[in-house]
Coordinates of C-alpha atoms in Angstrom, one line a residue:
M1 CA 4.4 -11.3 205.7
Q2 CA 4.4 -15.1 205.0
G3 CA 4.8 -16.7 201.3
V4 CA 3.8 -19.9 200.2
E5 CA 5.6 -21.9 197.4
L6 CA 5.5 -25.4 196.3
L7 CA 9.5 -25.6 195.2
E8 CA 11.8 -25.9 197.5
H9 CA 14.8 -23.9 195.6
A10 CA 12.0 -20.7 195.0
V11 CA 11.5 -20.9 199.1
D12 CA 15.1 -20.9 199.5
D13 CA 15.5 -17.6 196.8
A14 CA 12.8 -15.9 198.3
N15 CA 14.0 -16.0 201.6
G16 CA 17.5 -15.3 200.7
S17 CA 16.1 -12.4 198.8
A18 CA 14.4 -11.2 202.0
L19 CA 17.2 -11.6 204.2
A20 CA 19.4 -9.5 201.6
L21 CA 16.9 -6.6 201.4
G22 CA 16.9 -6.8 205.3
L23 CA 13.3 -7.5 205.5
Q24 CA 12.1 -8.2 208.7
N25 CA 8.9 -10.4 209.7
V26 CA 8.9 -12.1 206.4
A27 CA 9.1 -15.8 205.8
F28 CA 8.4 -18.2 202.7
H29 CA 7.5 -21.6 203.4
R30 CA 7.1 -24.7 201.3
A31 CA 3.6 -26.1 201.2
D32 CA 0.7 -26.8 198.8
V33 CA -1.3 -23.5 199.0
R34 CA -4.4 -25.6 199.1
D35 CA -3.3 -27.4 202.5
V36 CA -2.6 -23.7 204.0
D37 CA -4.9 -21.9 206.3
L38 CA -5.4 -18.7 204.9
S39 CA -7.7 -17.2 207.4
A40 CA -5.2 -14.9 208.8
G41 CA -4.5 -13.1 205.7
S42 CA -5.9 -10.0 204.0
I43 CA -3.5 -9.3 201.0
F44 CA -3.0 -12.3 198.6
Y45 CA -0.6 -12.0 195.8
L46 CA -0.7 -14.7 193.5
Y47 CA 2.5 -15.0 191.1
Y48 CA 1.9 -17.0 188.0
P49 CA -1.7 -17.9 189.0
F50 CA -2.6 -21.5 189.2
H51 CA -4.7 -23.6 186.8
G52 CA -7.4 -26.1 186.8
V53 CA -8.2 -27.6 190.1
V54 CA -5.5 -25.7 192.0
A55 CA -7.0 -22.4 190.7
S56 CA -10.6 -23.4 191.6
T57 CA -9.6 -24.4 195.3
V58 CA -7.8 -21.2 195.9
A59 CA -10.6 -19.2 194.6
S60 CA -13.2 -20.9 196.5
A61 CA -10.7 -20.4 199.7
L62 CA -10.6 -17.0 199.1
G63 CA -14.2 -16.5 198.0
A64 CA -15.4 -17.8 201.4
L65 CA -12.8 -15.5 203.1
A66 CA -13.9 -12.4 201.5
Q67 CA -17.6 -13.5 202.9
Q68 CA -16.1 -13.1 206.1
K69 CA -13.8 -9.9 205.8
D70 CA -12.4 -7.6 203.1
I71 CA -9.4 -9.1 201.3
T72 CA -7.5 -8.2 198.5
V73 CA -5.9 -10.3 195.5
Y74 CA -3.3 -9.5 193.1
A75 CA -2.9 -12.0 190.6
S76 CA 0.4 -11.5 188.1
G77 CA 2.0 -14.1 185.5

């Protein structure tokens, strides 16, 4: 599993939590989600969903991906 977060401290917190929970194959990276290749994913969890241009860009990318394969999107926040 891979996570993407724009804020460095949130990446550090998430990686620390994964380590403390003993989760394997989990990594969080600092990046702008608009610059990430989402094509390998099949389940997307959007915490505190985006607004404006970011939301539109992510929705378009996930919509295009959904035309190619089944995906699941969950948004909270």
